[in-house]
PDB file of C-alpha atoms in Angstrom:
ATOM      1  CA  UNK J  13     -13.783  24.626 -25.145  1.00  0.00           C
ATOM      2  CA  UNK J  14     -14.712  24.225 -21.276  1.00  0.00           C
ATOM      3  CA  UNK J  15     -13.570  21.006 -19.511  1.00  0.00           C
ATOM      4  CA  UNK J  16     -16.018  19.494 -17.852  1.00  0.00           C
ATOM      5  CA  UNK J  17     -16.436  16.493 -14.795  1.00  0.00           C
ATOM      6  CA  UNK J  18     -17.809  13.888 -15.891  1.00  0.00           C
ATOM      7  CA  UNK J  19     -20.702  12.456 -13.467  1.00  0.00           C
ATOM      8  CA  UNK J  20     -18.963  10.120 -10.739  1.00  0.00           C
ATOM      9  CA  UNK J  21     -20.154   7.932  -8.105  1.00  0.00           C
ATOM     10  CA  UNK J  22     -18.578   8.442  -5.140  1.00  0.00           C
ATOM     11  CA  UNK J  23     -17.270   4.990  -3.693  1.00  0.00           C
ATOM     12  CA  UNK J  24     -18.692   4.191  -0.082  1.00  0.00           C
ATOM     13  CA  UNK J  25     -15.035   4.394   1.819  1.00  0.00           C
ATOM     14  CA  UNK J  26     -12.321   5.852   1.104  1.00  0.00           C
ATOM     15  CA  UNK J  27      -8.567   4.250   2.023  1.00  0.00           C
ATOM     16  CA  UNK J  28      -5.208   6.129   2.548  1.00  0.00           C
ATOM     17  CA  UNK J  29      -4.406   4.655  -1.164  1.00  0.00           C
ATOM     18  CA  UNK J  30      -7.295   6.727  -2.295  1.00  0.00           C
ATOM     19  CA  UNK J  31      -5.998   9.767  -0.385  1.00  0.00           C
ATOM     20  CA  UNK J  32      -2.628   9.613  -1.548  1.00  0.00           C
ATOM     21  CA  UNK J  33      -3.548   9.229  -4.886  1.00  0.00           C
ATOM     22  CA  UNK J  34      -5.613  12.467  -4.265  1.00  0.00           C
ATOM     23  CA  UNK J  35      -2.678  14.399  -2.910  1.00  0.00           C
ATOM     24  CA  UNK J  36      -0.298  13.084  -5.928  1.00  0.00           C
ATOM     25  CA  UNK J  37      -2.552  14.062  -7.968  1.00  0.00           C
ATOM     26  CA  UNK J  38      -6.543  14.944  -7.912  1.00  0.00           C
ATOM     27  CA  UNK J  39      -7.013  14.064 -11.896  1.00  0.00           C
ATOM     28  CA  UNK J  40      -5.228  10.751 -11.478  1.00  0.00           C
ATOM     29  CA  UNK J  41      -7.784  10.055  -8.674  1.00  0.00           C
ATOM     30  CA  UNK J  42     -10.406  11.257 -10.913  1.00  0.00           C
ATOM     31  CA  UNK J  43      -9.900   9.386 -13.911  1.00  0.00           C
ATOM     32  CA  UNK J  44      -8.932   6.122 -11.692  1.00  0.00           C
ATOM     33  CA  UNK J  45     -10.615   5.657  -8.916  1.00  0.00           C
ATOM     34  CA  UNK J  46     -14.172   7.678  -9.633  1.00  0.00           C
ATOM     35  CA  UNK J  47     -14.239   7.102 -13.438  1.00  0.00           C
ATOM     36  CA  UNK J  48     -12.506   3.544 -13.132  1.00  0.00           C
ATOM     37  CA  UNK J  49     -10.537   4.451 -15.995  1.00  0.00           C
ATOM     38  CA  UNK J  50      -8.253   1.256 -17.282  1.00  0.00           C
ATOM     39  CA  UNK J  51      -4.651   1.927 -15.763  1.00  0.00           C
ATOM     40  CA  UNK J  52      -1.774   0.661 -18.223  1.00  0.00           C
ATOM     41  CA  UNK J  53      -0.592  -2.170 -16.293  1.00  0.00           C
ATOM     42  CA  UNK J  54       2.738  -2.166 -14.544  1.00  0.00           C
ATOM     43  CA  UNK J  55       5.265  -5.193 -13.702  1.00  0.00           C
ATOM     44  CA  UNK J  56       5.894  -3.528 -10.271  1.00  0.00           C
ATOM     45  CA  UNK J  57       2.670  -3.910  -9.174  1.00  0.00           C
ATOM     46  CA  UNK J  58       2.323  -7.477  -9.862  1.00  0.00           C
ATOM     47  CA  UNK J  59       5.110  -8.346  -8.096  1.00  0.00           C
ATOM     48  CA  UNK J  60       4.751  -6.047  -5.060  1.00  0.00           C
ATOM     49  CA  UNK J  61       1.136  -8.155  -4.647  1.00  0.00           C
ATOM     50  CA  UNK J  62       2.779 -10.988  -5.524  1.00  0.00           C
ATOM     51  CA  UNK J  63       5.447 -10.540  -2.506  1.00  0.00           C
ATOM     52  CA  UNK J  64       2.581  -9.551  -0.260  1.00  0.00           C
ATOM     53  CA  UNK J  65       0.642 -12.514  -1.245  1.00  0.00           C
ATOM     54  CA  UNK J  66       3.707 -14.863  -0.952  1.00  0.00           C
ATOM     55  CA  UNK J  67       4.665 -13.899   2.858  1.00  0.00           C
ATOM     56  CA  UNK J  68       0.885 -13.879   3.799  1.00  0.00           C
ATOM     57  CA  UNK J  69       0.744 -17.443   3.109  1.00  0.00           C
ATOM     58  CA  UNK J  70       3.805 -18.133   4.870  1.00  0.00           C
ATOM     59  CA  UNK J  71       2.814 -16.454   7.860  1.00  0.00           C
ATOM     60  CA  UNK J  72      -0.627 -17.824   7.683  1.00  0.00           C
ATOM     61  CA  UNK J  73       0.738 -21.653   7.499  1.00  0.00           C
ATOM     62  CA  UNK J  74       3.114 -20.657  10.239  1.00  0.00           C
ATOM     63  CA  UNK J  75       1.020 -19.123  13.079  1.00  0.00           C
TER      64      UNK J  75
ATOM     65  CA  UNK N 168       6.796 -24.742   1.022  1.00  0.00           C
ATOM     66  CA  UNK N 169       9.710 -23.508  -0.546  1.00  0.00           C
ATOM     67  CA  UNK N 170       9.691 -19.320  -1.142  1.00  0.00           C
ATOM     68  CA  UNK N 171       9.952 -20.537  -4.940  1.00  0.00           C
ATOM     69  CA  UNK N 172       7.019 -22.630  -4.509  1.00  0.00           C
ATOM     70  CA  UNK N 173       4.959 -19.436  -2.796  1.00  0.00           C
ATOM     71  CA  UNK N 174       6.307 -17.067  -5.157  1.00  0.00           C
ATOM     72  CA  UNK N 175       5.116 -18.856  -8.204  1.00  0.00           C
ATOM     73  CA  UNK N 176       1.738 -19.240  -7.101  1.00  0.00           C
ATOM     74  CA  UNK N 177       1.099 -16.277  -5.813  1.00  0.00           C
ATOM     75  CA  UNK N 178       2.370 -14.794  -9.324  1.00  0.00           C
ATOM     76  CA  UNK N 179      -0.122 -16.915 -10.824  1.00  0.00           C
ATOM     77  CA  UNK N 180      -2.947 -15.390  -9.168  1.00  0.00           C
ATOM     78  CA  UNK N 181      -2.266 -11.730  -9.133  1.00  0.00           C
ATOM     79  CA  UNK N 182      -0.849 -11.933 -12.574  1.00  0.00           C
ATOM     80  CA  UNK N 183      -3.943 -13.755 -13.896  1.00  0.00           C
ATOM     81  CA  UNK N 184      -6.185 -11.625 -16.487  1.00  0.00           C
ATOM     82  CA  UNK N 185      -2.678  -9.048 -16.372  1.00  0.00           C
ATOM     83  CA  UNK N 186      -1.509  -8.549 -20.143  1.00  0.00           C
ATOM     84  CA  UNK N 187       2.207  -8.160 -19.335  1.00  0.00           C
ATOM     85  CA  UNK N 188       3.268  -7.835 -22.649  1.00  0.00           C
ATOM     86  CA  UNK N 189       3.632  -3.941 -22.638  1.00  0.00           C
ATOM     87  CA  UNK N 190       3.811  -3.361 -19.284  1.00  0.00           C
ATOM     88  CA  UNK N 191       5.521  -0.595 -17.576  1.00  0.00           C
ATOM     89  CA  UNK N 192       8.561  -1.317 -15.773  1.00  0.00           C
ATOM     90  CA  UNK N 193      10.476   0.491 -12.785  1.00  0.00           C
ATOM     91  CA  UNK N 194      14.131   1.328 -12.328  1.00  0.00           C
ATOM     92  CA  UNK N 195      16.660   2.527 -14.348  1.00  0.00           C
ATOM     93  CA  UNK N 196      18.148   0.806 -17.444  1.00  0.00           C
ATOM     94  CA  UNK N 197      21.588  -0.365 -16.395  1.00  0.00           C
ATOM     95  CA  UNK N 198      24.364  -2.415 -17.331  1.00  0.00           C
ATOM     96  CA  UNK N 199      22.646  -5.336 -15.412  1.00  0.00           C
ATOM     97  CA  UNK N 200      19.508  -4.021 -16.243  1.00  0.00           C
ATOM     98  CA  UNK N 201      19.255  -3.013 -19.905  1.00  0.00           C
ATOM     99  CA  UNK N 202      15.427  -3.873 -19.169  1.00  0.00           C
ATOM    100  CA  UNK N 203      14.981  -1.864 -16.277  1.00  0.00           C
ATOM    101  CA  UNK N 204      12.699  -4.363 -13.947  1.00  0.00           C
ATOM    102  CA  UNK N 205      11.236  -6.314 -15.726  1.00  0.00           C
ATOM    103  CA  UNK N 206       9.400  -9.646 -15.619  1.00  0.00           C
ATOM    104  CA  UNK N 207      12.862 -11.098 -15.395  1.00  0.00           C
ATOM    105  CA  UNK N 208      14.000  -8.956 -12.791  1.00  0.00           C
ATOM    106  CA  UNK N 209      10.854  -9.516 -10.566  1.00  0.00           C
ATOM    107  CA  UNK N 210      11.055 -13.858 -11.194  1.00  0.00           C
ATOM    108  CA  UNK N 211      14.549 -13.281  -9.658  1.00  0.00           C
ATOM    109  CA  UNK N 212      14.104 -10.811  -6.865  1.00  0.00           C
ATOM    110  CA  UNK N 213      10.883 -12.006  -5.953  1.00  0.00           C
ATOM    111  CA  UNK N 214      11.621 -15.504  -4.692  1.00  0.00           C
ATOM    112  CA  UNK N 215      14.617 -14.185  -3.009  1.00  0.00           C
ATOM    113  CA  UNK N 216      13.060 -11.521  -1.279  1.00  0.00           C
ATOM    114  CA  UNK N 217       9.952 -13.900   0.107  1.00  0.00           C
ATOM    115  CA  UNK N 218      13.524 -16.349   1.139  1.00  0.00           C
ATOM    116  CA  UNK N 219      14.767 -13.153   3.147  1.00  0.00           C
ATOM    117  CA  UNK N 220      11.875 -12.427   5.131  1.00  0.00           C
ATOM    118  CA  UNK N 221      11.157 -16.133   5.867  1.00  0.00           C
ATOM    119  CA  UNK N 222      14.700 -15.685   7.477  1.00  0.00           C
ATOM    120  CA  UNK N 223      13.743 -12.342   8.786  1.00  0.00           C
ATOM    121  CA  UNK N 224      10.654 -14.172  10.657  1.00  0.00           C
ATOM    122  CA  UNK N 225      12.555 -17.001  11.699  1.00  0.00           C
ATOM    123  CA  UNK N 226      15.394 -14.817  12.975  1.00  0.00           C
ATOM    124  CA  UNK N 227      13.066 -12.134  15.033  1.00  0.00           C
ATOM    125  CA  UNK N 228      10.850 -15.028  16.809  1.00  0.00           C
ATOM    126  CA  UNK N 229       9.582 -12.574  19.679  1.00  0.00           C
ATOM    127  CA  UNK N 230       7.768 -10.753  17.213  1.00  0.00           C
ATOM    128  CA  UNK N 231       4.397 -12.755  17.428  1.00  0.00           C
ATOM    129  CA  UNK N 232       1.794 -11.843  14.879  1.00  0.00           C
ATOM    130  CA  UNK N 233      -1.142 -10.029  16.910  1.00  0.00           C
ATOM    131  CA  UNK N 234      -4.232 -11.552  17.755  1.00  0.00           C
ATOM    132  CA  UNK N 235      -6.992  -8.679  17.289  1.00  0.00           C
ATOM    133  CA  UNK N 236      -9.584  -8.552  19.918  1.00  0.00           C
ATOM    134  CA  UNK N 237     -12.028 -10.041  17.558  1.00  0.00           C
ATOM    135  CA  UNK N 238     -10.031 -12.885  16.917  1.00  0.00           C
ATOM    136  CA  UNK N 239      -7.984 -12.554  14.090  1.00  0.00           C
ATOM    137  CA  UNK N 240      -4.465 -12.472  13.320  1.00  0.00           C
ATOM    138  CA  UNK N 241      -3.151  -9.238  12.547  1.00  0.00           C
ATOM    139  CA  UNK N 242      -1.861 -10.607   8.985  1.00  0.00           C
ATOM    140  CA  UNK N 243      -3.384  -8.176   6.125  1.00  0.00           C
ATOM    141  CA  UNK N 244      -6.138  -7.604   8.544  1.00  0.00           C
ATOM    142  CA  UNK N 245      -8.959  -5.643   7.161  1.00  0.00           C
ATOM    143  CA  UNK N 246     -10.846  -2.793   8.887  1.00  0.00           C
ATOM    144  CA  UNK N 247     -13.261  -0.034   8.023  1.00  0.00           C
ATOM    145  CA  UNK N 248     -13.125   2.219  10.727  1.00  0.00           C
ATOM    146  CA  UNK N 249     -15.333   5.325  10.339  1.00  0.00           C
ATOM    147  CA  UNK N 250     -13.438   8.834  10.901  1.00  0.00           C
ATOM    148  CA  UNK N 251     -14.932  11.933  10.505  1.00  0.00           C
ATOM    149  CA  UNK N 252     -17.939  10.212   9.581  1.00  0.00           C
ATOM    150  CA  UNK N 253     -16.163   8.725   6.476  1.00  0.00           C
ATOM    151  CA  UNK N 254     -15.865   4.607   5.904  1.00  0.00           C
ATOM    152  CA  UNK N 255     -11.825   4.184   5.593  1.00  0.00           C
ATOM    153  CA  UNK N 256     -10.749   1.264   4.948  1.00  0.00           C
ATOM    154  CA  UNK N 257      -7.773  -0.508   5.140  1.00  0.00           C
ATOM    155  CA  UNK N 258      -5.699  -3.751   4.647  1.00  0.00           C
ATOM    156  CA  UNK N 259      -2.594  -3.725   7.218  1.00  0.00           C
ATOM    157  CA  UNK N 260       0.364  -5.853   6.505  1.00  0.00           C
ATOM    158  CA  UNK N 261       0.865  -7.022   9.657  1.00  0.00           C
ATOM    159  CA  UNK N 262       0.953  -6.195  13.417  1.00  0.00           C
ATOM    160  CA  UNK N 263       3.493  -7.621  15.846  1.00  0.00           C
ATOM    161  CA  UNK N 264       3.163  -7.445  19.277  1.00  0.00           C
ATOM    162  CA  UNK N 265       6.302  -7.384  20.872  1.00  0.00           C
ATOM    163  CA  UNK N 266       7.683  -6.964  24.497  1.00  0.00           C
ATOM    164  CA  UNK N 267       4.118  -5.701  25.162  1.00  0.00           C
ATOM    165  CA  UNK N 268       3.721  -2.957  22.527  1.00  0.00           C
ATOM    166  CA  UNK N 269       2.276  -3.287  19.273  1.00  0.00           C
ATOM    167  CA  UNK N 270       4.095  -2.998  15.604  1.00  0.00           C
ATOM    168  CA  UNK N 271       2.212  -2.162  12.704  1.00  0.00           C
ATOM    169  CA  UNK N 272       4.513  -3.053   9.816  1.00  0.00           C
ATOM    170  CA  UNK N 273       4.053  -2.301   6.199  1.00  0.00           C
ATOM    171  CA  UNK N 274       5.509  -4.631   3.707  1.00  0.00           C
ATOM    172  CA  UNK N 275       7.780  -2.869   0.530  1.00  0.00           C
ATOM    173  CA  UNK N 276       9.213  -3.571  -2.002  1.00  0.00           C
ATOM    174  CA  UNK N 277      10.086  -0.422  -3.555  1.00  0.00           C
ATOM    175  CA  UNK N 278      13.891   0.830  -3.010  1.00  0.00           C
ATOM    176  CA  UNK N 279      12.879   3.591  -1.038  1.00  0.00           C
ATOM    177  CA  UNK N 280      11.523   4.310   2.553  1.00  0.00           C
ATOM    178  CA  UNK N 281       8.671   6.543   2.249  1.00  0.00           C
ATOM    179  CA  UNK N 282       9.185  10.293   2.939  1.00  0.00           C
ATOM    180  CA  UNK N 283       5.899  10.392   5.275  1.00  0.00           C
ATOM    181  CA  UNK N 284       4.874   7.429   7.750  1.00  0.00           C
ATOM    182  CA  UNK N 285       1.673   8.643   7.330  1.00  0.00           C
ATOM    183  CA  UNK N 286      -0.017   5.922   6.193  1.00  0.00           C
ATOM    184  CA  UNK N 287       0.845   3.915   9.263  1.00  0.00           C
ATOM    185  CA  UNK N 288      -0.565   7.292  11.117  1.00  0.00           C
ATOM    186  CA  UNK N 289      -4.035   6.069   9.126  1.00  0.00           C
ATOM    187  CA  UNK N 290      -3.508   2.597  10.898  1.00  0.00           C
ATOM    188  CA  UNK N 291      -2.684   3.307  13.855  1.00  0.00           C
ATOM    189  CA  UNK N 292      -5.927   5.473  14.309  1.00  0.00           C
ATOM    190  CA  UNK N 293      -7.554   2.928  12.701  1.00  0.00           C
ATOM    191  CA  UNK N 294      -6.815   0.678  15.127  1.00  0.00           C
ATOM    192  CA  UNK N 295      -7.870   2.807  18.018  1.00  0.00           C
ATOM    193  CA  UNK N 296     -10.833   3.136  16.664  1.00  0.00           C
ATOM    194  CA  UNK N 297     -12.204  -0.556  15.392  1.00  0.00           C
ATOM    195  CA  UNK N 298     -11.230  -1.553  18.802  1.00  0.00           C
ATOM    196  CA  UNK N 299     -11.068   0.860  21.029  1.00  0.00           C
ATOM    197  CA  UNK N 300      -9.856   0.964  24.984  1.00  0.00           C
ATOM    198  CA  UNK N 301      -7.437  -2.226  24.538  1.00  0.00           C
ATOM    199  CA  UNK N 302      -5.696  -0.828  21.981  1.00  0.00           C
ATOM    200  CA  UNK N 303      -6.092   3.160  23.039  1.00  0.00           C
ATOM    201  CA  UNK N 304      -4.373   1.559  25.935  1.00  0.00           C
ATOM    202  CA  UNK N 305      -1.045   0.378  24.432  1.00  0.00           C
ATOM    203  CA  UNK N 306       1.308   2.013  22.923  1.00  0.00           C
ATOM    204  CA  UNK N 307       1.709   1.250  19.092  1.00  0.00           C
ATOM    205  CA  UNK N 308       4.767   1.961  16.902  1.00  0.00           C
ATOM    206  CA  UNK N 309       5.874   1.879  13.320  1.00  0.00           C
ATOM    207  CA  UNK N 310       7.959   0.199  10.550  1.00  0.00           C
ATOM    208  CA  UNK N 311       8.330  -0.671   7.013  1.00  0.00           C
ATOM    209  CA  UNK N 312       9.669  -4.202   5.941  1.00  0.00           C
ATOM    210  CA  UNK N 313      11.985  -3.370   3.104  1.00  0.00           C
ATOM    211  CA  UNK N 314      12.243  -6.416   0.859  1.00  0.00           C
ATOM    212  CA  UNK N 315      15.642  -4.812  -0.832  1.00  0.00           C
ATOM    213  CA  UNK N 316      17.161  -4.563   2.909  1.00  0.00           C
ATOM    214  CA  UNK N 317      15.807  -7.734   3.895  1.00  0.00           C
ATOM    215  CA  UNK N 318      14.592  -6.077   7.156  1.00  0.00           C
ATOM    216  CA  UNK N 319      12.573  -3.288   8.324  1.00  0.00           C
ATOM    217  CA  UNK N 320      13.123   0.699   8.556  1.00  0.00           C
ATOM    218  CA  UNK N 321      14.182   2.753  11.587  1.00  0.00           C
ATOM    219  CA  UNK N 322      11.028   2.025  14.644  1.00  0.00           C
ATOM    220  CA  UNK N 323       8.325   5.245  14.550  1.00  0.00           C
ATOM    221  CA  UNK N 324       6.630   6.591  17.587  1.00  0.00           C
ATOM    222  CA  UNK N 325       2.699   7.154  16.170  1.00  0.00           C
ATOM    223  CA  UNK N 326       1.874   8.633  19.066  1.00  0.00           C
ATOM    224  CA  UNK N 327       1.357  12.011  17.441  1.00  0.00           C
ATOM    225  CA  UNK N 328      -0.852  10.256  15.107  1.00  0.00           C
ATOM    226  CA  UNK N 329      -4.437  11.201  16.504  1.00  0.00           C
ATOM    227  CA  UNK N 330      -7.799  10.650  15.721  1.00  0.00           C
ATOM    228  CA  UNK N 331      -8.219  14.597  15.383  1.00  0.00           C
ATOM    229  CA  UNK N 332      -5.515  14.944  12.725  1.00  0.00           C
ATOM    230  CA  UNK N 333      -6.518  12.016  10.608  1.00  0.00           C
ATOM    231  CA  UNK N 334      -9.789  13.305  10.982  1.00  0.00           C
ATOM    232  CA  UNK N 335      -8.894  17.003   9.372  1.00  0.00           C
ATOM    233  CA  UNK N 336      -7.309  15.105   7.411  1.00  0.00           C
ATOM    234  CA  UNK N 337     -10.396  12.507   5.869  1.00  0.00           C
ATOM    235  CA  UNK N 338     -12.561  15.016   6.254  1.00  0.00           C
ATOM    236  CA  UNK N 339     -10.828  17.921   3.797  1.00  0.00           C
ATOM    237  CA  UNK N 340     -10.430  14.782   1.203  1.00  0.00           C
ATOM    238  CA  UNK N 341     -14.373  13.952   1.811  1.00  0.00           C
ATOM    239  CA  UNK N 342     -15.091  17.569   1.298  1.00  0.00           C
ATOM    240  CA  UNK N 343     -13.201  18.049  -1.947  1.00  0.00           C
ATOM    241  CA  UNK N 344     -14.091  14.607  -3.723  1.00  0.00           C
ATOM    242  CA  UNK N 345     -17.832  15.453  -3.154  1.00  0.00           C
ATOM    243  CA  UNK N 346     -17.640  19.219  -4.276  1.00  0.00           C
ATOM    244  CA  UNK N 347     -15.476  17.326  -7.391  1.00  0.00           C
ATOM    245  CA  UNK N 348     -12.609  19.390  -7.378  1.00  0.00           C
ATOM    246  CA  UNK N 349      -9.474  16.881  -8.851  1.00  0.00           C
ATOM    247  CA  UNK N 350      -7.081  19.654  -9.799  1.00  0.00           C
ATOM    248  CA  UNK N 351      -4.287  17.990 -12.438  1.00  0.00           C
ATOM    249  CA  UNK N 352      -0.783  17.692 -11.161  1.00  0.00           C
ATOM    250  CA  UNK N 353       1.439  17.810 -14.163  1.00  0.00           C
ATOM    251  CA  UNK N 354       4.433  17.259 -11.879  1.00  0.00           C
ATOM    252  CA  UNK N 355       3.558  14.138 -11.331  1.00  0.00           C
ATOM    253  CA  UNK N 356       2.732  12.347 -14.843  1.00  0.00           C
ATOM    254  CA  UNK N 357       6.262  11.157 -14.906  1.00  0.00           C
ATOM    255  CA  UNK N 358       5.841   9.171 -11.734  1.00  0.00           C
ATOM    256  CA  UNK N 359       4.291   6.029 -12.632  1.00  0.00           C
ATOM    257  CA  UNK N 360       1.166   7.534 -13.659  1.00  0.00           C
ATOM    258  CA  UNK N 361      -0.943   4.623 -15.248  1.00  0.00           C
ATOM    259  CA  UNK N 362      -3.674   7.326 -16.636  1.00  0.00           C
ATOM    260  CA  UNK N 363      -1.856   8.440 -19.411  1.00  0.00           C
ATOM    261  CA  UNK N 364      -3.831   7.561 -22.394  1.00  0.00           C
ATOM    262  CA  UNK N 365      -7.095   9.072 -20.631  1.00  0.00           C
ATOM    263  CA  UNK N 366      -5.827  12.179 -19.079  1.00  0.00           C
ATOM    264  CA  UNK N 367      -6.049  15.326 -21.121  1.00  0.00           C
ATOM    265  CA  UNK N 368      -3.680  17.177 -19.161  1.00  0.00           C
ATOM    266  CA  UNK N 369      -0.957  14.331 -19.298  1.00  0.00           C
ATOM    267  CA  UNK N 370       2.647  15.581 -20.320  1.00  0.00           C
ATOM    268  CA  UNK N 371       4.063  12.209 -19.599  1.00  0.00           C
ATOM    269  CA  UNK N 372       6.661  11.564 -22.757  1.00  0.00           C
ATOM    270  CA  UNK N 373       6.567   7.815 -23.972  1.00  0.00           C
ATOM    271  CA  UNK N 374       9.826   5.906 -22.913  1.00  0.00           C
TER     272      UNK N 374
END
């Protein structure tokens, strides 16, 4: 049985997330970010937005 | 508002649509953590770290946010610079200008520091080139905000952060995403790999 790549569209930019993906792993950026394969979610990422979201409106009100 | 009061709502909006139920969790299960991190541990953290870098702000106040030459201030500011040819875009955290030199800071909240500061190599080029002389001009440095630590990492010097390197750099990645080459790294399906269930070369063990 041969593995095959599946057809992709290549997204228009590309971000250092996408790159480090790539370097962690070239499936993983594959399967998630050409193939927008669902990724389980994780509690660690809704918090780490969550903090990032929570200081940008601090430091947005207090300019 | 309160760091409570920003921490709920901003949990409300990026957790909106999230099933949590069976979500993965960081850390290691310990006495004080039987759950590992957990919704529980993040609802008690969280506010507490967005309390600590209020106090962090307060406590630094010649660190003024940046005010890009287009106009806006340097909080998650959003550029798509092109390098090598390639759109890149990023969000950065912040930039601080202080005592004349500029500060890119990214915001963590993992325990570590990260091994490479490479990413705030991409910004700093990024910088350069959205806007050019005024900021090829200055001389831009480098930190992380760790949440945990309530402060930020040791100060980087990105001056050896060019736009030729980034640009071998973007343009080896542009090169192997179009020829489709994504060779599996099995080392890495441990480390909060979220492809599991779709990734035929996964040997990431449940648990």
């Amino acid at each position: 049985m041969s593995i095959e790549i599946e057809k992709y569209t290549l997204p228009e930019h590309i971000s250092y997330s996408a790159f480090s993906t790539y370097l962690t792993c070239g499936y993983q950026y594959y399967l998630g970010r050409l193939l927008e394969k669902q990724e389980e979610p994780s509690v660690w990422s809704v918090g780490g937005s969550t903090f990032h979201a929570a200081t940008e409106m601090w430091d947005l009100d207090n300019l | 508002m309160i760091s409570s009061d920003l921490w709920n709502k901003a949990w409300l909006k990026e957790s909106e649509g999230v099933d949590l139920t069976n979500a993965r969790v960081g850390g290691r299960a310990t006495k004080l953590l039987p759950n590992k991190e957990d919704i529980n541990f993040w609802q008690v953290s969280g506010p507490m770290w967005v309390e600590d870098y209020i106090a962090w702000r307060q406590a630094n106040p010649n660190w003024k946010i940046w005010i890009a030459p287009d106009g806006r201030p340097a909080i998650e500011l959003e550029l798509i610079p092109k390098i090598a040819g390639v759109p890149v875009k990023m969000v950065i955290d912040r930039v601080f200008i202080v005592n004349g030199k500029l500060i890119i800071v990214d915001l963590k909240t993992a325990k570590s520091v990260p091994n490479s500061p490479l990413q705030l190599g991409f910004y700093k080029v990024g910088l350069e080139v959205a806007y050019g002389q005024p900021v090829y001009e200055q001389e831009i440095l480098g930190t992380y905000y760790m949440s945990r630590e309530s402060g930020t990492s040791e100060m980087i010097n990105l001056s050896s952060y060019t736009y030729d390197k980034l640009e071998y750099l973007v343009e080896g990645f542009d090169k192997a995403r179009r020829a489709g080459i994504f060779l599996p790294n099995t080392n890495s399906c441990q480390h909060m790999c979220g492809f599991t269930a779709h990734c035929q070369f996964s040997t990431k063990k449940d648990g």
